[in-house]
Amino acid sequence: MSRPLRKDYRTADFEQLSRMIRDHPLMKEPGAEQQQLHKLRTPEYRTKCVMRASLDDIALGINLYKLQLDTPMSPTLEEPNYLKEPASSARSAHSARPPATPFIKVLLRKTPIVVLFERRSMTALADTEEGRQVMEDNRKYDELLSGTDKTRRTVDADTQTMTALMKSRLVNTERLTTAQMGSYVSNFEMYDTYTDLEKSTTSVQVQGAKKMEITTYHVGGVDQFVGINCLPGFRLALMLTMRILASNVFEPQQRRYRNMAPPDPLAEDVKFKYRLGLLWRLSPPSSDPKVHQAVSDMSFCPSNGDIMAVAYGVYSHGKVSKLPRSGWVYVWNIKNPVNPERRYHYQVPVVTVEFSPTQPQLLAIGLHNGGVEVRDISGQDLPPLAVSQRLSSPYFEPVTAIKWIYFEGDVGCRNPHITPFLATSQAGAVTKYRLINSPNMLGLEQQRLQRAEGELEGIPIERQPPAASLLANRHPQCLEIVLDPVQSDIYYVLTDEGTLYKCSTNYPLQHLELRQVHDGPAACMEFSPWSPRMYLTCGSDWCIRIWLAGILLPIVTLQHHLSPVHCARWSRTHSTILVSLSRSTVDIWDLRNSTMKPVSSTVIDADIFYTTFKFTHCGRSLAVGSEAGNLLMLSFEDMPFPPHFQYKQLKRAIFKALSMQPDLRKQVKSVGYFGYPGGTKQTRA
């Protein structure tokens, strides 16, 4: 049974609340200042009654108001005077409608943050005096709370705090204190000091004609900088510092080399100008222009396209009266185009260099005296890993080209992943070198070419019979060696007679095919990245010829300048574009447009002759060497967008070039499909 609710329940609380409302400052007459503020308020805000109260006060007021609306339970209770109403009006209102629940609009506002307790955490280094004091305070605090009844109650809770990035105190240095002190020196001491400074100050060439003076101090007559420079840690730190400094100057060029901003195919102002832009220029080993330091060869690292090795030696013997006694191999990194990161000096000119495709840190070097070396560039100042010996390679002619090969079942090397390599020389010999457990390499004569006689396949030429059979002129000079992109045992050798020898590592001391490709020395040969049966050759007869396996004659012949073509290579991004290098120009050919002249010819240094060039791994830049020792890094600008179907575009361009030669067009059509399986691009290094 419920207890009857009395009317005087919590009446005192309600009276107290009513008194608080009457005594509130808002219920009093406003002053002059408040009236002025009241005029500035909006009309909607003026009609509202604003009262600061808590939620408990509001809930208490609502409950008390409901109690006053209920029917009186006892006639003895007296209502307050301010709640009494006339009986007639009350009865009429009660009979008209029931009392409604009052509506109160509550506006919640954010109150200021009240900090009840705050204790910031503090950390200190353990090996400092401050850290030792903190550890002592923590130990005393644990001893005070080690009793049974003194254990501090702790609660673990997760919270989300803002990350405050603060500077470590380790980067702060001690404040420097200065003081003025007097000292007496004689004229003799001043003279000795300045004389020592002149002896220890040297001028170092930084870049080109720029020089920087460096002063080192001698302690006990010994230059301390020489010993510091020999430390491996200091040299590594110096190399990284030079990379950072070089990036401040060459950052836009490095971003272009990495293709970080490719051209937009949806741009409205697209123009195809086939232009070459200069990114940077790598300086030669010596600043003396009389020193013969031509760029004879270069090679990009297979695993890291930022690293490239450059050989400096002799390229053209026309202006060389005496063979120079110096040669260099520099290993450059695009992160530092100012200074090379590895330097190797030789007493003879260096002719060729080549990285290993399976072990990228190994670099094979061919010298002018017929010697071959293999170096490990992963460490500084390391001795050669292996060198050739005269017992197995008795030739003294220059080594012209080196190619690493993959020979299955090769045993005897110190590492099964290190494959042998082939080296050609001007003595007409092809030698296969293998690394064994010895400081000397094992050399085996793979081929000894003989001069061609009679009429050969290929282009017809008039071959003059030799006046006399000389032992020194019995063998042709090997100028280039190229590996077959599909068959790992097949390789091709170009000679100074303009002949092409097809050989195999499985059949030593004999060649498989012989073809006449040029009427003069053949300098370069390369297979198309989209066809294992199509290749180009260039030579001293001013021509670039494109050949197709199975056809005896060249299908396309390109000729523009009346000068020898030193090098020609297929583009890595466009199947119909190839680049050729003559004495003074870099030409870009597009078979889709024309086979009569190149679409663009670029001259960077008109007074310096070019020697050779190579594409980067991405194919959007190329490195061009000169006889002055400069290496120019060029980038392709305003080039057409690569076609989606590269092989179809190449085939269409070839048939367009053969539109005036129906017989040759029929032979090419009879060959059928001459691309890679699936129309993919060559991925073999």
PDB file of C-alpha atoms in Angstrom, residues 292 294 296 313-321 566 583 609-611 627:
ATOM      1  CA  HIS A 292      94.453  12.248 -73.142  1.00  0.00           C
ATOM      2  CA  ALA A 294      88.718  10.331 -73.538  1.00  0.00           C
ATOM      3  CA  SER A 296      86.223   5.093 -73.942  1.00  0.00           C
ATOM      4  CA  GLY A 313      91.722   6.325 -71.846  1.00  0.00           C
ATOM      5  CA  VAL A 314      92.368   6.731 -75.564  1.00  0.00           C
ATOM      6  CA  TYR A 315      89.607   6.596 -78.172  1.00  0.00           C
ATOM      7  CA  SER A 316      91.075   8.089 -81.355  1.00  0.00           C
ATOM      8  CA  HIS A 317      94.744   7.455 -82.142  1.00  0.00           C
ATOM      9  CA  GLY A 318      94.888  10.077 -84.888  1.00  0.00           C
ATOM     10  CA  LYS A 319      96.069  12.913 -82.593  1.00  0.00           C
ATOM     11  CA  VAL A 320      98.034  10.729 -80.195  1.00  0.00           C
ATOM     12  CA  SER A 321     101.729  10.804 -81.034  1.00  0.00           C
ATOM     13  CA  HIS A 566      80.433   5.740 -83.618  1.00  0.00           C
ATOM     14  CA  ARG A 583      81.554  12.841 -84.562  1.00  0.00           C
ATOM     15  CA  PHE A 609      84.146  15.183 -80.470  1.00  0.00           C
ATOM     16  CA  TYR A 610      81.879  12.491 -79.061  1.00  0.00           C
ATOM     17  CA  THR A 611      82.988   8.917 -78.463  1.00  0.00           C
ATOM     18  CA  GLU A 627      87.249  12.901 -76.106  1.00  0.00           C
TER      19      GLU A 627
END
